[in-house]
């Protein structure tokens, strides 16, 4: 079966990132490895992944290897200064499930958007009564280098299509 809209795709891969600064590209460094013990599964066409990522996998089959690079503008784009905001520390209390260790600079806070979807914010600076948070995707500003293998392609179930995500062993349980 080939990868197409509404198929469930399972991948193993290594993701490396690089960045251009002052016309010089940094050496790619590894930021994520998904192996056979922890493969990555997604619903093709509803993944929320960069469009170019899906475009480059479209039509491939189980067992095929892939290797490609997404430039910044094909991946998550450049950082948006409007997504860097100050919020009162009081919003991150024990009652909301946060502990003081979670509020350290450099940490990512697990949050939910207004629709209940998970998101995260990186703590850039502790300003005393407030935290300076970055809501940009952690991979903004980077070229993404993928090397991997397609380990499974199958038709999505009716429930997966209705819910917009993978169910079962490699997906969400609901």
JSON list of C-alpha atoms in Angstrom, two decimals:
[
{"chain": "A", "resi": 1, "resn": "UNK", "atom": "CA", "xyz": [0.00, 0.00, 0.00]},
{"chain": "A", "resi": 2, "resn": "UNK", "atom": "CA", "xyz": [1.24, 3.46, -0.85]},
{"chain": "A", "resi": 3, "resn": "UNK", "atom": "CA", "xyz": [1.11, 6.52, 1.40]},
{"chain": "A", "resi": 4, "resn": "UNK", "atom": "CA", "xyz": [-1.86, 8.70, 0.50]},
{"chain": "A", "resi": 5, "resn": "UNK", "atom": "CA", "xyz": [-4.45, 10.85, 2.25]},
{"chain": "A", "resi": 6, "resn": "UNK", "atom": "CA", "xyz": [-6.22, 9.03, 5.10]},
{"chain": "A", "resi": 7, "resn": "UNK", "atom": "CA", "xyz": [-3.60, 6.30, 5.53]},
{"chain": "A", "resi": 8, "resn": "UNK", "atom": "CA", "xyz": [-1.85, 5.66, 8.82]},
{"chain": "A", "resi": 9, "resn": "UNK", "atom": "CA", "xyz": [1.92, 5.89, 8.42]},
{"chain": "A", "resi": 10, "resn": "UNK", "atom": "CA", "xyz": [4.56, 4.51, 10.78]},
{"chain": "A", "resi": 11, "resn": "UNK", "atom": "CA", "xyz": [8.13, 5.81, 10.53]},
{"chain": "A", "resi": 12, "resn": "UNK", "atom": "CA", "xyz": [11.49, 5.41, 12.14]},
{"chain": "A", "resi": 13, "resn": "UNK", "atom": "CA", "xyz": [13.86, 8.32, 11.62]},
{"chain": "A", "resi": 14, "resn": "UNK", "atom": "CA", "xyz": [16.63, 10.52, 12.87]},
{"chain": "A", "resi": 15, "resn": "UNK", "atom": "CA", "xyz": [15.96, 14.25, 12.80]},
{"chain": "A", "resi": 16, "resn": "UNK", "atom": "CA", "xyz": [18.90, 16.62, 12.62]},
{"chain": "A", "resi": 17, "resn": "UNK", "atom": "CA", "xyz": [18.62, 20.40, 12.55]},
{"chain": "A", "resi": 18, "resn": "UNK", "atom": "CA", "xyz": [20.86, 23.14, 11.22]},
{"chain": "A", "resi": 19, "resn": "UNK", "atom": "CA", "xyz": [20.64, 26.90, 11.14]},
{"chain": "A", "resi": 20, "resn": "UNK", "atom": "CA", "xyz": [22.00, 29.68, 8.95]},
{"chain": "A", "resi": 21, "resn": "UNK", "atom": "CA", "xyz": [23.59, 32.53, 10.84]},
{"chain": "A", "resi": 22, "resn": "UNK", "atom": "CA", "xyz": [25.60, 35.25, 9.12]},
{"chain": "A", "resi": 23, "resn": "UNK", "atom": "CA", "xyz": [25.48, 33.27, 5.84]},
{"chain": "A", "resi": 24, "resn": "UNK", "atom": "CA", "xyz": [27.11, 30.22, 7.51]},
{"chain": "A", "resi": 25, "resn": "UNK", "atom": "CA", "xyz": [25.19, 26.98, 8.04]},
{"chain": "A", "resi": 26, "resn": "UNK", "atom": "CA", "xyz": [25.82, 25.19, 11.32]},
{"chain": "A", "resi": 27, "resn": "UNK", "atom": "CA", "xyz": [26.65, 21.50, 11.19]},
{"chain": "A", "resi": 28, "resn": "UNK", "atom": "CA", "xyz": [23.43, 19.47, 11.52]},
{"chain": "A", "resi": 29, "resn": "UNK", "atom": "CA", "xyz": [22.97, 18.05, 15.02]},
{"chain": "A", "resi": 30, "resn": "UNK", "atom": "CA", "xyz": [20.63, 15.27, 16.08]},
{"chain": "A", "resi": 31, "resn": "UNK", "atom": "CA", "xyz": [17.56, 16.32, 18.08]},
{"chain": "A", "resi": 32, "resn": "UNK", "atom": "CA", "xyz": [15.31, 13.25, 17.84]},
{"chain": "A", "resi": 33, "resn": "UNK", "atom": "CA", "xyz": [15.58, 9.55, 17.04]},
{"chain": "A", "resi": 34, "resn": "UNK", "atom": "CA", "xyz": [12.47, 7.39, 16.63]},
{"chain": "A", "resi": 35, "resn": "UNK", "atom": "CA", "xyz": [13.49, 3.74, 16.36]},
{"chain": "A", "resi": 36, "resn": "UNK", "atom": "CA", "xyz": [11.63, 0.41, 16.12]},
{"chain": "A", "resi": 37, "resn": "UNK", "atom": "CA", "xyz": [10.95, 0.51, 19.87]},
{"chain": "A", "resi": 38, "resn": "UNK", "atom": "CA", "xyz": [9.37, 3.97, 19.63]},
{"chain": "A", "resi": 39, "resn": "UNK", "atom": "CA", "xyz": [8.21, 4.58, 16.04]},
{"chain": "A", "resi": 40, "resn": "UNK", "atom": "CA", "xyz": [6.31, 7.69, 14.98]},
{"chain": "A", "resi": 41, "resn": "UNK", "atom": "CA", "xyz": [2.75, 7.16, 13.69]},
{"chain": "A", "resi": 42, "resn": "UNK", "atom": "CA", "xyz": [0.50, 9.76, 12.10]},
{"chain": "A", "resi": 43, "resn": "UNK", "atom": "CA", "xyz": [-2.64, 10.12, 10.01]},
{"chain": "A", "resi": 44, "resn": "UNK", "atom": "CA", "xyz": [-1.49, 11.27, 6.58]},
{"chain": "A", "resi": 45, "resn": "UNK", "atom": "CA", "xyz": [-3.28, 14.43, 5.51]},
{"chain": "A", "resi": 46, "resn": "UNK", "atom": "CA", "xyz": [-4.32, 15.33, 9.07]},
{"chain": "A", "resi": 47, "resn": "UNK", "atom": "CA", "xyz": [-0.97, 15.25, 10.84]},
{"chain": "A", "resi": 48, "resn": "UNK", "atom": "CA", "xyz": [-0.35, 18.94, 11.48]},
{"chain": "A", "resi": 49, "resn": "UNK", "atom": "CA", "xyz": [3.20, 18.32, 10.25]},
{"chain": "A", "resi": 50, "resn": "UNK", "atom": "CA", "xyz": [4.77, 20.66, 7.69]},
{"chain": "A", "resi": 51, "resn": "UNK", "atom": "CA", "xyz": [3.02, 20.28, 4.33]},
{"chain": "A", "resi": 52, "resn": "UNK", "atom": "CA", "xyz": [6.33, 19.65, 2.54]},
{"chain": "A", "resi": 53, "resn": "UNK", "atom": "CA", "xyz": [7.08, 16.72, 4.91]},
{"chain": "A", "resi": 54, "resn": "UNK", "atom": "CA", "xyz": [3.90, 14.93, 3.81]},
{"chain": "A", "resi": 55, "resn": "UNK", "atom": "CA", "xyz": [4.43, 15.93, 0.17]},
{"chain": "A", "resi": 56, "resn": "UNK", "atom": "CA", "xyz": [7.86, 14.25, 0.14]},
{"chain": "A", "resi": 57, "resn": "UNK", "atom": "CA", "xyz": [6.46, 11.01, 1.63]},
{"chain": "A", "resi": 58, "resn": "UNK", "atom": "CA", "xyz": [3.35, 10.89, -0.58]},
{"chain": "A", "resi": 59, "resn": "UNK", "atom": "CA", "xyz": [3.24, 7.77, -2.78]},
{"chain": "A", "resi": 60, "resn": "UNK", "atom": "CA", "xyz": [6.00, 5.89, -0.95]},
{"chain": "A", "resi": 61, "resn": "UNK", "atom": "CA", "xyz": [5.47, 2.37, 0.38]},
{"chain": "A", "resi": 62, "resn": "UNK", "atom": "CA", "xyz": [6.20, 0.33, 3.47]},
{"chain": "A", "resi": 63, "resn": "UNK", "atom": "CA", "xyz": [9.86, -0.70, 3.60]},
{"chain": "A", "resi": 64, "resn": "UNK", "atom": "CA", "xyz": [11.15, 2.31, 1.66]},
{"chain": "A", "resi": 65, "resn": "UNK", "atom": "CA", "xyz": [13.89, 4.54, 3.04]},
{"chain": "A", "resi": 66, "resn": "UNK", "atom": "CA", "xyz": [13.67, 8.32, 2.87]},
{"chain": "A", "resi": 67, "resn": "UNK", "atom": "CA", "xyz": [16.14, 11.16, 3.23]},
{"chain": "A", "resi": 68, "resn": "UNK", "atom": "CA", "xyz": [15.29, 14.81, 2.70]},
{"chain": "A", "resi": 69, "resn": "UNK", "atom": "CA", "xyz": [15.77, 18.29, 4.10]},
{"chain": "A", "resi": 70, "resn": "UNK", "atom": "CA", "xyz": [13.08, 20.86, 4.77]},
{"chain": "A", "resi": 71, "resn": "UNK", "atom": "CA", "xyz": [14.30, 24.44, 4.58]},
{"chain": "A", "resi": 72, "resn": "UNK", "atom": "CA", "xyz": [13.10, 26.83, 7.30]},
{"chain": "A", "resi": 73, "resn": "UNK", "atom": "CA", "xyz": [10.32, 28.17, 5.06]},
{"chain": "A", "resi": 74, "resn": "UNK", "atom": "CA", "xyz": [9.14, 24.59, 4.29]},
{"chain": "A", "resi": 75, "resn": "UNK", "atom": "CA", "xyz": [9.29, 23.54, 7.94]},
{"chain": "A", "resi": 76, "resn": "UNK", "atom": "CA", "xyz": [8.13, 25.72, 10.85]},
{"chain": "A", "resi": 77, "resn": "UNK", "atom": "CA", "xyz": [9.27, 29.12, 9.53]},
{"chain": "A", "resi": 78, "resn": "UNK", "atom": "CA", "xyz": [11.00, 31.92, 11.36]},
{"chain": "A", "resi": 79, "resn": "UNK", "atom": "CA", "xyz": [10.29, 32.85, 14.99]},
{"chain": "A", "resi": 80, "resn": "UNK", "atom": "CA", "xyz": [7.31, 35.15, 15.55]},
{"chain": "A", "resi": 81, "resn": "UNK", "atom": "CA", "xyz": [8.03, 37.84, 18.16]},
{"chain": "A", "resi": 82, "resn": "UNK", "atom": "CA", "xyz": [4.29, 38.08, 18.91]},
{"chain": "A", "resi": 83, "resn": "UNK", "atom": "CA", "xyz": [4.48, 34.55, 20.37]},
{"chain": "A", "resi": 84, "resn": "UNK", "atom": "CA", "xyz": [6.91, 35.70, 23.09]},
{"chain": "A", "resi": 85, "resn": "UNK", "atom": "CA", "xyz": [4.85, 36.98, 25.99]},
{"chain": "A", "resi": 86, "resn": "UNK", "atom": "CA", "xyz": [4.94, 37.67, 29.72]},
{"chain": "A", "resi": 87, "resn": "UNK", "atom": "CA", "xyz": [2.50, 35.79, 31.93]},
{"chain": "A", "resi": 88, "resn": "UNK", "atom": "CA", "xyz": [2.04, 36.03, 35.70]},
{"chain": "A", "resi": 89, "resn": "UNK", "atom": "CA", "xyz": [3.71, 33.24, 37.64]},
{"chain": "A", "resi": 90, "resn": "UNK", "atom": "CA", "xyz": [0.47, 32.90, 39.59]},
{"chain": "A", "resi": 91, "resn": "UNK", "atom": "CA", "xyz": [-1.05, 31.13, 36.54]},
{"chain": "A", "resi": 92, "resn": "UNK", "atom": "CA", "xyz": [1.40, 28.26, 37.12]},
{"chain": "A", "resi": 93, "resn": "UNK", "atom": "CA", "xyz": [0.60, 27.27, 40.70]},
{"chain": "A", "resi": 94, "resn": "UNK", "atom": "CA", "xyz": [0.47, 23.88, 42.41]},
{"chain": "A", "resi": 95, "resn": "UNK", "atom": "CA", "xyz": [-3.33, 23.96, 42.03]},
{"chain": "A", "resi": 96, "resn": "UNK", "atom": "CA", "xyz": [-2.90, 23.99, 38.24]},
{"chain": "A", "resi": 97, "resn": "UNK", "atom": "CA", "xyz": [-0.46, 21.08, 38.42]},
{"chain": "A", "resi": 98, "resn": "UNK", "atom": "CA", "xyz": [2.82, 23.02, 38.23]},
{"chain": "A", "resi": 99, "resn": "UNK", "atom": "CA", "xyz": [5.62, 22.76, 40.75]},
{"chain": "A", "resi": 100, "resn": "UNK", "atom": "CA", "xyz": [8.44, 25.30, 41.29]},
{"chain": "A", "resi": 101, "resn": "UNK", "atom": "CA", "xyz": [11.05, 23.06, 39.59]},
{"chain": "A", "resi": 102, "resn": "UNK", "atom": "CA", "xyz": [8.98, 23.18, 36.36]},
{"chain": "A", "resi": 103, "resn": "UNK", "atom": "CA", "xyz": [9.30, 26.98, 36.27]},
{"chain": "A", "resi": 104, "resn": "UNK", "atom": "CA", "xyz": [13.06, 27.09, 35.67]},
{"chain": "A", "resi": 105, "resn": "UNK", "atom": "CA", "xyz": [14.50, 28.99, 32.70]},
{"chain": "A", "resi": 106, "resn": "UNK", "atom": "CA", "xyz": [14.95, 26.76, 29.66]},
{"chain": "A", "resi": 107, "resn": "UNK", "atom": "CA", "xyz": [12.18, 24.33, 30.62]},
{"chain": "A", "resi": 108, "resn": "UNK", "atom": "CA", "xyz": [9.19, 23.62, 28.41]},
{"chain": "A", "resi": 109, "resn": "UNK", "atom": "CA", "xyz": [5.81, 23.94, 30.12]},
{"chain": "A", "resi": 110, "resn": "UNK", "atom": "CA", "xyz": [3.10, 21.46, 29.08]},
{"chain": "A", "resi": 111, "resn": "UNK", "atom": "CA", "xyz": [0.00, 23.54, 28.40]},
{"chain": "A", "resi": 112, "resn": "UNK", "atom": "CA", "xyz": [-3.39, 23.33, 26.67]},
{"chain": "A", "resi": 113, "resn": "UNK", "atom": "CA", "xyz": [-4.82, 25.79, 24.19]},
{"chain": "A", "resi": 114, "resn": "UNK", "atom": "CA", "xyz": [-8.38, 27.12, 24.42]},
{"chain": "A", "resi": 115, "resn": "UNK", "atom": "CA", "xyz": [-9.64, 24.05, 22.50]},
{"chain": "A", "resi": 116, "resn": "UNK", "atom": "CA", "xyz": [-7.97, 21.57, 24.86]},
{"chain": "A", "resi": 117, "resn": "UNK", "atom": "CA", "xyz": [-5.13, 20.66, 22.50]},
{"chain": "A", "resi": 118, "resn": "UNK", "atom": "CA", "xyz": [-1.67, 20.14, 24.03]},
{"chain": "A", "resi": 119, "resn": "UNK", "atom": "CA", "xyz": [0.93, 22.81, 23.41]},
{"chain": "A", "resi": 120, "resn": "UNK", "atom": "CA", "xyz": [4.09, 23.95, 25.08]},
{"chain": "A", "resi": 121, "resn": "UNK", "atom": "CA", "xyz": [5.94, 27.12, 25.91]},
{"chain": "A", "resi": 122, "resn": "UNK", "atom": "CA", "xyz": [9.63, 27.53, 26.65]},
{"chain": "A", "resi": 123, "resn": "UNK", "atom": "CA", "xyz": [10.55, 29.61, 29.69]},
{"chain": "A", "resi": 124, "resn": "UNK", "atom": "CA", "xyz": [13.00, 32.22, 28.42]},
{"chain": "A", "resi": 125, "resn": "UNK", "atom": "CA", "xyz": [13.39, 34.27, 31.60]},
{"chain": "A", "resi": 126, "resn": "UNK", "atom": "CA", "xyz": [12.13, 34.39, 35.17]},
{"chain": "A", "resi": 127, "resn": "UNK", "atom": "CA", "xyz": [11.14, 38.02, 35.74]},
{"chain": "A", "resi": 128, "resn": "UNK", "atom": "CA", "xyz": [10.16, 37.63, 39.39]},
{"chain": "A", "resi": 129, "resn": "UNK", "atom": "CA", "xyz": [6.35, 37.91, 39.39]},
{"chain": "A", "resi": 130, "resn": "UNK", "atom": "CA", "xyz": [6.18, 37.02, 35.69]},
{"chain": "A", "resi": 131, "resn": "UNK", "atom": "CA", "xyz": [7.66, 34.53, 33.26]},
{"chain": "A", "resi": 132, "resn": "UNK", "atom": "CA", "xyz": [8.80, 35.41, 29.74]},
{"chain": "A", "resi": 133, "resn": "UNK", "atom": "CA", "xyz": [7.46, 32.56, 27.61]},
{"chain": "A", "resi": 134, "resn": "UNK", "atom": "CA", "xyz": [8.11, 31.58, 23.99]},
{"chain": "A", "resi": 135, "resn": "UNK", "atom": "CA", "xyz": [5.11, 29.90, 22.33]},
{"chain": "A", "resi": 136, "resn": "UNK", "atom": "CA", "xyz": [6.93, 29.42, 18.99]},
{"chain": "A", "resi": 137, "resn": "UNK", "atom": "CA", "xyz": [7.32, 25.81, 17.84]},
{"chain": "A", "resi": 138, "resn": "UNK", "atom": "CA", "xyz": [10.69, 24.52, 19.19]},
{"chain": "A", "resi": 139, "resn": "UNK", "atom": "CA", "xyz": [11.90, 23.90, 15.63]},
{"chain": "A", "resi": 140, "resn": "UNK", "atom": "CA", "xyz": [11.26, 27.39, 14.21]},
{"chain": "A", "resi": 141, "resn": "UNK", "atom": "CA", "xyz": [14.28, 28.89, 12.50]},
{"chain": "A", "resi": 142, "resn": "UNK", "atom": "CA", "xyz": [15.85, 25.51, 11.69]},
{"chain": "A", "resi": 143, "resn": "UNK", "atom": "CA", "xyz": [16.34, 23.46, 8.54]},
{"chain": "A", "resi": 144, "resn": "UNK", "atom": "CA", "xyz": [15.15, 19.91, 9.28]},
{"chain": "A", "resi": 145, "resn": "UNK", "atom": "CA", "xyz": [17.14, 16.92, 7.98]},
{"chain": "A", "resi": 146, "resn": "UNK", "atom": "CA", "xyz": [15.24, 13.59, 8.03]},
{"chain": "A", "resi": 147, "resn": "UNK", "atom": "CA", "xyz": [16.74, 10.13, 7.42]},
{"chain": "A", "resi": 148, "resn": "UNK", "atom": "CA", "xyz": [14.40, 7.24, 8.01]},
{"chain": "A", "resi": 149, "resn": "UNK", "atom": "CA", "xyz": [12.33, 4.27, 6.93]},
{"chain": "A", "resi": 150, "resn": "UNK", "atom": "CA", "xyz": [8.62, 3.72, 6.36]},
{"chain": "A", "resi": 151, "resn": "UNK", "atom": "CA", "xyz": [7.76, 0.75, 8.58]},
{"chain": "A", "resi": 152, "resn": "UNK", "atom": "CA", "xyz": [3.98, 0.62, 8.11]},
{"chain": "A", "resi": 153, "resn": "UNK", "atom": "CA", "xyz": [1.27, 1.97, 5.82]},
{"chain": "A", "resi": 154, "resn": "UNK", "atom": "CA", "xyz": [-2.36, 0.98, 6.38]},
{"chain": "A", "resi": 155, "resn": "UNK", "atom": "CA", "xyz": [-5.84, 2.32, 5.80]},
{"chain": "A", "resi": 156, "resn": "UNK", "atom": "CA", "xyz": [-7.11, 4.52, 8.61]},
{"chain": "A", "resi": 157, "resn": "UNK", "atom": "CA", "xyz": [-10.17, 3.25, 10.46]},
{"chain": "A", "resi": 158, "resn": "UNK", "atom": "CA", "xyz": [-13.45, 5.14, 10.40]},
{"chain": "A", "resi": 159, "resn": "UNK", "atom": "CA", "xyz": [-12.88, 6.21, 14.02]},
{"chain": "A", "resi": 160, "resn": "UNK", "atom": "CA", "xyz": [-9.36, 7.47, 13.27]},
{"chain": "A", "resi": 161, "resn": "UNK", "atom": "CA", "xyz": [-10.68, 9.56, 10.39]},
{"chain": "A", "resi": 162, "resn": "UNK", "atom": "CA", "xyz": [-13.51, 10.95, 12.54]},
{"chain": "A", "resi": 163, "resn": "UNK", "atom": "CA", "xyz": [-11.16, 11.81, 15.41]},
{"chain": "A", "resi": 164, "resn": "UNK", "atom": "CA", "xyz": [-8.27, 13.01, 13.23]},
{"chain": "A", "resi": 165, "resn": "UNK", "atom": "CA", "xyz": [-5.56, 10.89, 14.86]},
{"chain": "A", "resi": 166, "resn": "UNK", "atom": "CA", "xyz": [-4.17, 7.36, 15.10]},
{"chain": "A", "resi": 167, "resn": "UNK", "atom": "CA", "xyz": [-5.74, 4.97, 17.63]},
{"chain": "A", "resi": 168, "resn": "UNK", "atom": "CA", "xyz": [-4.50, 1.72, 19.13]},
{"chain": "A", "resi": 169, "resn": "UNK", "atom": "CA", "xyz": [-1.02, 0.60, 20.08]},
{"chain": "A", "resi": 170, "resn": "UNK", "atom": "CA", "xyz": [0.79, 3.46, 18.29]},
{"chain": "A", "resi": 171, "resn": "UNK", "atom": "CA", "xyz": [-1.75, 6.22, 18.78]},
{"chain": "A", "resi": 172, "resn": "UNK", "atom": "CA", "xyz": [-4.19, 7.80, 21.16]},
{"chain": "A", "resi": 173, "resn": "UNK", "atom": "CA", "xyz": [-6.56, 5.75, 23.24]},
{"chain": "A", "resi": 174, "resn": "UNK", "atom": "CA", "xyz": [-10.12, 7.00, 23.55]}
]
